[in-house]
Amino acid sequence: MTSFDDPDLPPPEPSHRLRSFLLTVAPVVGLVSVFVGWEAYVRIMDLRPLTLPRPSDIFLHVLDNPGFYWENGLVTFQEAAIGFVLAFLAAVVVASVMAHSRFMERAGLPVIVLIQSTPIAVLVPVFLLWFGFSPWPKILTAALFAWVPFVANALTGLRAIDPDTHELLRSTNASSWEIFWRLRVPHALPYLFSAGRICIGLALVGAVIGEFFNSSEGLGNAARVGQSQPALNQQLWGSVFVLAFVGVVAVLILATIERRVLRWHPSQSLV
Amino acid sequence: MHDLIDPELTAEPRGGIQFSGVSKWFRRKGQVIHALSRIDLDIEPGSFVSLIGPSGCGKSTLLRLAGGLLDADRGSVVVEGETPAEALARKHYAFVPQQPALMPWRTVRRNVALLGETNRSAKMRGVSADARLELIEQMGLTPFLESYPRELSGGMQQRVSIARAFALGAPLMLMDEPFSALDEITRADMRYQLLELWERVGCTVLFVTHSIPEAVILSDRVVVLGARPGRITDIIDVGLARPRSEVMEDLDEFHAGVAEVRQALKQGSA
């Protein structure tokens, strides 16, 4: 009766509007429900702020003290960022050397495992002995935390290249330098980016732990002071919130770079 | 029409390859495998020669010995009067692996340019950018010029691999079962695309395949190998005229060639 029944006509286009709207707001829904649930729980159970404060109070507290959190957040962010970059550079250099020689790979692996298995936090007092009251103990802790995932991923990325493409380059007598830059490095990029996402969190953990030990600034220090004095309880939670925010912003920055650099990679086709 | 081969090479005769008394062994986990035994083979410059045989007969090994990617244990391989290693250093081989082996981070245009970029001391810088575009056009890849490999079908990817090999402009082409992963329709198409390019360029082609009809329709000569140890059991001259076309697959000469190769394969494995 209607044109819908005409077998030569395509079916009417289904509406994707609602679906795509829901997918866009889904992350916001997830986050908001956590905070709403938390707020409701504290209010219903009538918890003391020292046990668990209301998230709304923490947000207000942070907004009331923007200068304090900006300054301390910047200190922690800088320590973590410098540590992150140092870890990245050291990992790429070490992995490149190891990828070039079987001997160096076998010699280096136990050292990596050793560093991986050592609880790095225990080295902070050592760094304090060496560098004293300076940013370096924190930067080094951040760097060591981030180094292991970077080096492991860089090594896999530089080594696990396609054997056919490798042979193809060898058939033109390409130098190992050319093979490194044209094949190994681009192949390692996706591995390095996925390590980077993990390492942002680890570098922040390292910086904060360094600040716990000995520091007069930074969010780790702010949290420690906040924990030791009940009157400053909101400062502990404010530091937690700002740290989480710093981590999220850093991950978003990295994801933006990744989208530009890895346009060719299947992981980017979902966007 | 652009030059698809390095002008410096056009004056010289295209690369011929001579194997004399070549043997090759592999050692794997304490086992010694006799991969090739006493290979004598003379590949004339500018000819299209296929290697066919059962799995494990050493076809790919023979290809890699010709290309200087492996060294012979006994006997000698001579390429254009030099050792394969010397020819390799001068970039006189264009290699087409079994898998397309494209770089996923390069667009089609940049993948085709790849082989000209490496080892630049060898003078062989590949054909001009215009000639590369023409190769891409001839392979039907122009709409995908700025596409990444993952956006292409398997057949299209293998077309890029072939365009990349011709874009080097080398006198010798080594092809290791390049069509084996493709469906029959794509495969039949690509045989004639390959022949069209080869007839323009006139390089020497060594072509490894599992397909008897493919070997016959493409080649001047079909080298039949037997296994354990890998050895040449027969060399068959294909009596078909050039240029080849799809209609020739209905000719008696073609069927006779197919039957002859099949017979040789049977006898070789007996």
Coordinates of N, CA and C in Angstrom, one line a residue, chain A residues 2-185:
Chain A
T2 N 1.8 1.3 0.9 CA 2.7 2.5 0.9 C 4.0 2.2 0.2
S3 N 4.8 3.2 0.0 CA 6.1 3.1 -0.6 C 7.1 2.2 0.2
F4 N 6.8 2.1 1.5 CA 7.6 1.3 2.3 C 7.7 -0.2 1.8
D5 N 6.7 -0.6 1.1 CA 6.6 -2.0 0.7 C 7.3 -2.2 -0.6
D6 N 7.7 -1.1 -1.3 CA 8.4 -1.2 -2.5 C 9.8 -1.9 -2.3
P7 N 10.0 -3.1 -2.8 CA 11.3 -3.8 -2.5 C 12.5 -3.1 -3.1
D8 N 12.3 -2.1 -4.1 CA 13.4 -1.5 -4.7 C 13.9 -0.2 -4.0
L9 N 13.1 0.2 -3.0 CA 13.5 1.4 -2.2 C 14.2 1.0 -1.0
P10 N 15.2 1.8 -0.6 CA 16.0 1.5 0.6 C 15.1 1.7 1.8
P11 N 15.3 1.0 2.9 CA 14.5 1.2 4.1 C 14.7 2.6 4.6
P12 N 13.7 3.2 5.3 CA 13.9 4.6 5.8 C 15.1 4.6 6.8
E13 N 15.7 5.8 6.7 CA 17.0 5.9 7.5 C 16.6 5.9 9.0
P14 N 17.2 5.0 9.8 CA 17.0 5.0 11.2 C 17.5 6.3 11.9
S15 N 16.9 6.7 12.9 CA 17.4 7.9 13.6 C 18.5 7.6 14.6
H16 N 19.6 8.2 14.4 CA 20.7 8.0 15.3 C 20.9 9.1 16.4
R17 N 19.9 10.1 16.3 CA 20.1 11.3 17.1 C 20.1 11.0 18.6
L18 N 19.1 10.3 19.0 CA 19.0 10.0 20.4 C 20.2 9.2 20.9
R19 N 20.6 8.2 20.1 CA 21.7 7.3 20.4 C 23.0 8.1 20.6
S20 N 23.2 9.0 19.6 CA 24.5 9.7 19.7 C 24.5 10.8 20.8
F21 N 23.3 11.3 21.1 CA 23.2 12.2 22.2 C 23.5 11.5 23.5
L22 N 22.9 10.3 23.7 CA 23.1 9.5 24.9 C 24.6 9.2 25.1
L23 N 25.2 8.8 23.9 CA 26.7 8.4 24.0 C 27.5 9.6 24.4
T24 N 27.1 10.8 23.9 CA 27.9 12.0 24.3 C 27.8 12.4 25.8
V25 N 26.6 12.2 26.3 CA 26.4 12.6 27.7 C 26.8 11.5 28.7
A26 N 27.0 10.3 28.2 CA 27.2 9.2 29.1 C 28.4 9.4 30.1
P27 N 29.6 9.9 29.7 CA 30.6 10.2 30.6 C 30.2 11.1 31.7
V28 N 29.5 12.2 31.4 CA 29.0 13.1 32.4 C 28.1 12.4 33.4
V29 N 27.2 11.6 32.8 CA 26.2 10.9 33.7 C 27.0 10.0 34.7
G30 N 28.0 9.3 34.2 CA 28.8 8.5 35.1 C 29.4 9.3 36.2
L31 N 30.1 10.4 35.9 CA 30.8 11.2 36.9 C 29.8 11.8 37.9
V32 N 28.7 12.4 37.3 CA 27.8 13.1 38.2 C 27.2 12.1 39.2
S33 N 26.8 10.9 38.7 CA 26.1 10.0 39.6 C 27.0 9.6 40.8
V34 N 28.4 9.5 40.5 CA 29.3 9.1 41.6 C 29.2 10.2 42.7
F35 N 29.3 11.5 42.3 CA 29.3 12.6 43.3 C 27.9 12.7 43.9
V36 N 26.8 12.5 43.2 CA 25.5 12.6 43.7 C 25.3 11.5 44.8
G37 N 25.7 10.3 44.4 CA 25.6 9.2 45.4 C 26.4 9.4 46.6
W38 N 27.6 9.9 46.5 CA 28.5 10.3 47.6 C 27.8 11.3 48.5
E39 N 27.3 12.4 47.9 CA 26.7 13.5 48.6 C 25.5 12.9 49.4
A40 N 24.7 12.1 48.7 CA 23.4 11.6 49.3 C 23.8 10.7 50.5
Y41 N 24.8 9.8 50.3 CA 25.2 8.9 51.4 C 25.6 9.7 52.6
V42 N 26.5 10.7 52.4 CA 26.9 11.5 53.6 C 25.8 12.1 54.3
R43 N 24.8 12.7 53.5 CA 23.7 13.4 54.1 C 22.8 12.4 54.8
I44 N 22.5 11.3 54.2 CA 21.5 10.3 54.8 C 22.1 9.7 56.0
M45 N 23.4 9.3 56.0 CA 24.0 8.7 57.1 C 24.5 9.7 58.2
D46 N 24.3 11.0 57.8 CA 24.7 12.1 58.7 C 26.1 11.9 59.2
L47 N 27.1 11.7 58.3 CA 28.5 11.4 58.7 C 29.2 12.7 59.1
R48 N 30.1 12.6 60.0 CA 30.9 13.8 60.4 C 31.9 14.1 59.2
P49 N 32.2 15.4 59.0 CA 33.1 15.7 57.9 C 34.5 15.1 58.1
L50 N 34.9 14.8 59.3 CA 36.2 14.2 59.5 C 36.2 12.7 59.0
T51 N 35.0 12.1 59.1 CA 34.9 10.7 58.5 C 34.9 10.8 57.0
L52 N 33.9 11.5 56.5 CA 33.8 11.7 55.1 C 33.1 13.0 54.8
P53 N 33.7 13.9 54.2 CA 33.1 15.2 53.9 C 32.2 15.1 52.7
R54 N 31.3 16.1 52.6 CA 30.4 16.1 51.4 C 31.3 16.6 50.2
P55 N 31.1 16.0 49.0 CA 31.9 16.5 47.9 C 31.6 18.0 47.5
S56 N 30.3 18.4 47.8 CA 30.0 19.8 47.5 C 30.8 20.8 48.4
D57 N 31.0 20.4 49.6 CA 31.9 21.2 50.5 C 33.3 21.3 50.0
I58 N 33.8 20.1 49.5 CA 35.2 20.1 49.0 C 35.3 21.0 47.8
F59 N 34.3 20.9 46.8 CA 34.4 21.8 45.7 C 34.4 23.2 46.1
L60 N 33.5 23.6 47.0 CA 33.4 25.0 47.5 C 34.7 25.4 48.1
H61 N 35.3 24.5 48.9 CA 36.6 24.8 49.6 C 37.7 25.1 48.5
V62 N 37.8 24.3 47.5 CA 38.8 24.5 46.5 C 38.6 25.8 45.7
L63 N 37.3 26.1 45.4 CA 37.0 27.3 44.7 C 37.2 28.5 45.6
D64 N 37.2 28.4 46.9 CA 37.5 29.5 47.8 C 38.9 29.8 47.9
N65 N 39.8 28.8 47.6 CA 41.2 28.9 47.8 C 42.0 28.7 46.4
P66 N 41.6 29.4 45.4 CA 42.2 29.0 44.1 C 43.7 29.2 44.1
G67 N 44.2 30.3 44.7 CA 45.7 30.6 44.7 C 46.4 29.4 45.3
F68 N 46.0 29.0 46.5 CA 46.7 27.9 47.2 C 46.8 26.6 46.3
Y69 N 45.7 26.2 45.7 CA 45.7 25.0 45.0 C 46.4 25.2 43.6
W70 N 46.3 26.4 43.1 CA 47.0 26.6 41.8 C 48.5 26.5 42.0
E71 N 49.0 27.2 43.1 CA 50.5 27.1 43.4 C 51.0 25.7 43.7
N72 N 50.3 25.0 44.6 CA 50.7 23.7 44.9 C 50.5 22.7 43.8
G73 N 49.4 22.9 43.1 CA 49.2 22.0 42.0 C 50.3 22.2 40.9
L74 N 50.7 23.4 40.7 CA 51.7 23.7 39.7 C 53.0 23.0 40.1
V75 N 53.4 23.1 41.4 CA 54.6 22.4 41.9 C 54.6 20.9 41.6
T76 N 53.5 20.3 42.0 CA 53.4 18.8 41.8 C 53.4 18.5 40.3
F77 N 52.6 19.3 39.5 CA 52.5 19.0 38.1 C 53.9 19.1 37.5
Q78 N 54.7 20.1 37.9 CA 56.0 20.3 37.3 C 56.9 19.1 37.6
E79 N 56.9 18.7 38.9 CA 57.8 17.6 39.3 C 57.4 16.4 38.5
A80 N 56.1 16.1 38.4 CA 55.6 14.9 37.7 C 55.9 15.0 36.2
A81 N 55.8 16.2 35.6 CA 56.0 16.4 34.2 C 57.5 16.2 33.8
I82 N 58.3 16.8 34.6 CA 59.8 16.7 34.3 C 60.2 15.2 34.5
G83 N 59.7 14.6 35.6 CA 60.0 13.1 35.8 C 59.5 12.3 34.6
F84 N 58.3 12.6 34.1 CA 57.7 11.9 33.0 C 58.5 12.0 31.8
V85 N 59.0 13.2 31.5 CA 59.8 13.4 30.3 C 61.1 12.7 30.4
L86 N 61.8 12.8 31.6 CA 63.0 12.2 31.8 C 62.9 10.6 31.7
A87 N 61.8 10.1 32.2 CA 61.6 8.7 32.1 C 61.4 8.3 30.7
F88 N 60.7 9.1 29.9 CA 60.4 8.8 28.5 C 61.8 8.7 27.8
L89 N 62.6 9.8 27.9 CA 63.9 9.9 27.2 C 64.8 8.7 27.6
A90 N 64.9 8.5 28.9 CA 65.8 7.4 29.3 C 65.3 6.1 28.8
A91 N 64.0 5.9 28.8 CA 63.5 4.6 28.3 C 63.7 4.4 26.9
V92 N 63.6 5.4 26.1 CA 63.8 5.3 24.6 C 65.2 5.1 24.3
V93 N 66.1 5.7 25.0 CA 67.6 5.5 24.8 C 67.9 4.1 25.2
V94 N 67.5 3.6 26.4 CA 67.9 2.3 26.8 C 67.2 1.2 25.9
A95 N 66.0 1.4 25.5 CA 65.3 0.4 24.7 C 65.9 0.4 23.3
S96 N 66.4 1.6 22.8 CA 67.0 1.6 21.4 C 68.3 0.8 21.5
V97 N 69.1 1.0 22.5 CA 70.3 0.2 22.6 C 70.0 -1.3 22.7
M98 N 69.0 -1.6 23.5 CA 68.7 -3.0 23.7 C 68.1 -3.6 22.4
A99 N 67.4 -2.8 21.7 CA 66.8 -3.4 20.5 C 67.8 -3.6 19.4
H100 N 69.0 -3.0 19.5 CA 70.0 -3.1 18.5 C 70.9 -4.3 18.7
S101 N 71.0 -4.8 19.9 CA 71.9 -5.9 20.1 C 71.3 -6.9 21.1
R102 N 71.3 -8.2 20.7 CA 70.8 -9.3 21.5 C 71.5 -9.3 22.8
F103 N 72.9 -9.0 22.8 CA 73.7 -9.1 24.0 C 73.2 -8.0 25.0
M104 N 73.0 -6.8 24.5 CA 72.6 -5.7 25.3 C 71.2 -6.0 25.9
E105 N 70.3 -6.6 25.1 CA 69.0 -7.0 25.5 C 69.1 -7.9 26.7
R106 N 69.9 -9.0 26.6 CA 70.0 -10.0 27.6 C 70.7 -9.4 28.9
A107 N 71.6 -8.5 28.6 CA 72.3 -7.8 29.8 C 71.4 -6.9 30.5
G108 N 70.5 -6.2 29.7 CA 69.7 -5.2 30.3 C 68.4 -5.7 31.0
L109 N 67.9 -6.8 30.5 CA 66.6 -7.3 31.1 C 66.6 -7.5 32.6
P110 N 67.7 -8.2 33.2 CA 67.7 -8.4 34.6 C 67.7 -7.1 35.4
V111 N 68.4 -6.0 34.8 CA 68.4 -4.7 35.5 C 67.0 -4.1 35.5
I112 N 66.3 -4.3 34.4 CA 64.9 -3.7 34.3 C 64.0 -4.5 35.3
V113 N 64.2 -5.8 35.4 CA 63.4 -6.6 36.3 C 63.7 -6.2 37.7
L114 N 65.0 -5.9 38.0 CA 65.4 -5.5 39.4 C 64.7 -4.2 39.8
I115 N 64.7 -3.2 38.8 CA 64.1 -1.9 39.1 C 62.6 -2.1 39.3
Q116 N 62.0 -3.0 38.4 CA 60.6 -3.2 38.4 C 60.2 -3.8 39.7
S117 N 61.0 -4.7 40.3 CA 60.6 -5.4 41.5 C 60.9 -4.6 42.8
T118 N 61.7 -3.6 42.7 CA 62.1 -2.8 43.9 C 60.9 -1.9 44.2
P119 N 60.4 -1.8 45.4 CA 59.4 -0.8 45.8 C 60.1 0.5 45.7
I120 N 59.8 1.3 44.7 CA 60.6 2.5 44.4 C 60.5 3.5 45.6
A121 N 59.4 3.5 46.3 CA 59.2 4.5 47.3 C 60.3 4.4 48.4
V122 N 60.9 3.2 48.5 CA 61.9 3.1 49.5 C 63.2 3.8 49.2
L123 N 63.3 4.2 47.9 CA 64.5 4.9 47.4 C 64.4 6.4 47.7
V124 N 63.2 6.9 48.1 CA 63.0 8.4 48.3 C 64.0 8.9 49.4
P125 N 64.2 8.2 50.5 CA 65.1 8.6 51.5 C 66.5 8.7 51.0
V126 N 66.9 7.8 50.1 CA 68.2 7.8 49.4 C 68.3 9.1 48.6
F127 N 67.3 9.4 47.8 CA 67.4 10.6 47.0 C 67.5 11.8 47.8
L128 N 66.8 11.8 49.0 CA 66.9 12.9 49.9 C 68.3 13.1 50.4
L129 N 69.0 12.0 50.7 CA 70.3 12.1 51.1 C 71.2 12.7 50.1
W130 N 70.9 12.3 48.8 CA 71.8 12.8 47.7 C 71.5 14.3 47.4
F131 N 70.2 14.6 47.3 CA 69.9 15.9 46.7 C 69.3 16.9 47.7
G132 N 69.0 16.4 48.9 CA 68.6 17.3 50.0 C 67.2 18.0 49.6
F133 N 67.1 19.2 50.1 CA 65.8 19.9 50.0 C 65.7 20.6 48.7
S134 N 65.5 19.8 47.6 CA 65.3 20.4 46.3 C 64.2 19.6 45.6
P135 N 63.8 20.1 44.4 CA 62.8 19.3 43.7 C 63.3 17.9 43.2
W136 N 64.6 17.7 43.1 CA 65.1 16.5 42.5 C 64.7 15.2 43.1
P137 N 64.6 15.1 44.4 CA 64.2 13.8 44.9 C 62.8 13.4 44.4
K138 N 61.9 14.4 44.3 CA 60.5 14.2 43.8 C 60.5 13.9 42.3
I139 N 61.3 14.6 41.6 CA 61.4 14.4 40.1 C 61.9 13.0 39.8
L140 N 63.0 12.6 40.6 CA 63.6 11.3 40.3 C 62.6 10.2 40.7
T141 N 61.9 10.4 41.8 CA 60.9 9.4 42.2 C 59.8 9.2 41.1
A142 N 59.3 10.4 40.6 CA 58.3 10.4 39.5 C 58.9 9.6 38.3
A143 N 60.2 10.0 38.0 CA 60.8 9.4 36.8 C 60.9 7.9 36.9
L144 N 61.4 7.4 38.1 CA 61.5 6.0 38.3 C 60.2 5.2 38.2
F145 N 59.2 5.8 38.8 CA 57.8 5.2 38.7 C 57.4 5.0 37.3
A146 N 57.7 6.0 36.4 CA 57.2 6.0 35.1 C 58.1 5.2 34.1
W147 N 59.3 5.0 34.6 CA 60.3 4.5 33.6 C 60.0 3.0 33.2
V148 N 59.6 2.2 34.1 CA 59.5 0.8 33.8 C 58.4 0.5 32.8
P149 N 57.2 1.0 32.9 CA 56.3 0.8 31.7 C 56.8 1.4 30.4
F150 N 57.4 2.5 30.5 CA 57.9 3.1 29.3 C 59.0 2.2 28.6
V151 N 59.9 1.7 29.4 CA 61.0 1.0 28.8 C 60.5 -0.4 28.3
A152 N 59.6 -1.0 29.0 CA 59.0 -2.3 28.6 C 58.3 -2.1 27.2
N153 N 57.4 -1.1 27.2 CA 56.7 -0.9 25.9 C 57.5 -0.4 24.8
A154 N 58.5 0.4 25.1 CA 59.4 0.9 24.0 C 60.2 -0.3 23.4
L155 N 60.6 -1.2 24.3 CA 61.4 -2.4 23.8 C 60.5 -3.3 22.9
T156 N 59.3 -3.5 23.4 CA 58.4 -4.3 22.5 C 58.1 -3.6 21.2
G157 N 57.8 -2.3 21.3 CA 57.5 -1.6 20.1 C 58.7 -1.5 19.1
L158 N 59.9 -1.4 19.6 CA 61.1 -1.3 18.7 C 61.4 -2.7 18.1
R159 N 61.1 -3.8 18.9 CA 61.5 -5.1 18.5 C 60.5 -5.8 17.6
A160 N 59.3 -5.7 18.0 CA 58.2 -6.6 17.4 C 57.8 -6.1 16.1
I161 N 58.7 -5.7 15.2 CA 58.4 -5.2 13.9 C 58.0 -6.3 12.9
D162 N 57.3 -6.0 11.9 CA 56.9 -6.9 10.9 C 58.1 -7.5 10.1
P163 N 58.3 -8.8 10.2 CA 59.5 -9.4 9.6 C 59.5 -9.2 8.0
D164 N 58.3 -9.2 7.4 CA 58.3 -9.0 6.0 C 58.8 -7.6 5.6
T165 N 58.3 -6.6 6.3 CA 58.7 -5.2 6.1 C 60.2 -5.1 6.3
H166 N 60.7 -5.8 7.4 CA 62.1 -5.7 7.7 C 62.9 -6.3 6.6
E167 N 62.5 -7.5 6.1 CA 63.2 -8.1 5.0 C 63.2 -7.2 3.7
L168 N 62.0 -6.6 3.5 CA 61.9 -5.7 2.3 C 62.9 -4.5 2.4
L169 N 63.1 -4.0 3.6 CA 64.1 -2.9 3.7 C 65.5 -3.4 3.6
R170 N 65.7 -4.6 4.1 CA 67.0 -5.2 3.9 C 67.3 -5.5 2.5
S171 N 66.3 -5.8 1.6 CA 66.5 -6.0 0.2 C 67.0 -4.8 -0.5
T172 N 66.9 -3.6 0.1 CA 67.5 -2.4 -0.5 C 68.8 -2.0 0.2
N173 N 69.3 -3.0 1.0 CA 70.5 -2.7 1.8 C 70.4 -1.5 2.7
A174 N 69.2 -1.3 3.3 CA 69.0 -0.2 4.2 C 69.9 -0.4 5.4
S175 N 70.4 0.7 5.9 CA 71.2 0.7 7.1 C 70.4 0.4 8.4
S176 N 71.0 0.0 9.5 CA 70.2 -0.2 10.7 C 69.6 1.1 11.2
W177 N 70.4 2.2 10.8 CA 69.9 3.5 11.2 C 68.6 3.9 10.4
E178 N 68.6 3.5 9.1 CA 67.3 3.8 8.3 C 66.2 2.9 8.8
I179 N 66.5 1.6 9.1 CA 65.5 0.7 9.6 C 65.0 1.2 11.0
F180 N 65.9 1.8 11.8 CA 65.4 2.3 13.1 C 64.4 3.4 12.9
W181 N 64.7 4.4 12.0 CA 63.9 5.6 11.9 C 62.7 5.4 11.1
R182 N 62.8 4.5 10.1 CA 61.6 4.3 9.2 C 60.7 3.2 9.6
L183 N 61.2 2.2 10.4 CA 60.4 1.1 10.7 C 60.2 1.0 12.3
R184 N 61.3 1.0 13.0 CA 61.2 0.7 14.4 C 60.5 1.8 15.2
V185 N 60.9 3.0 15.0 CA 60.3 4.2 15.7 C 58.8 4.3 15.4

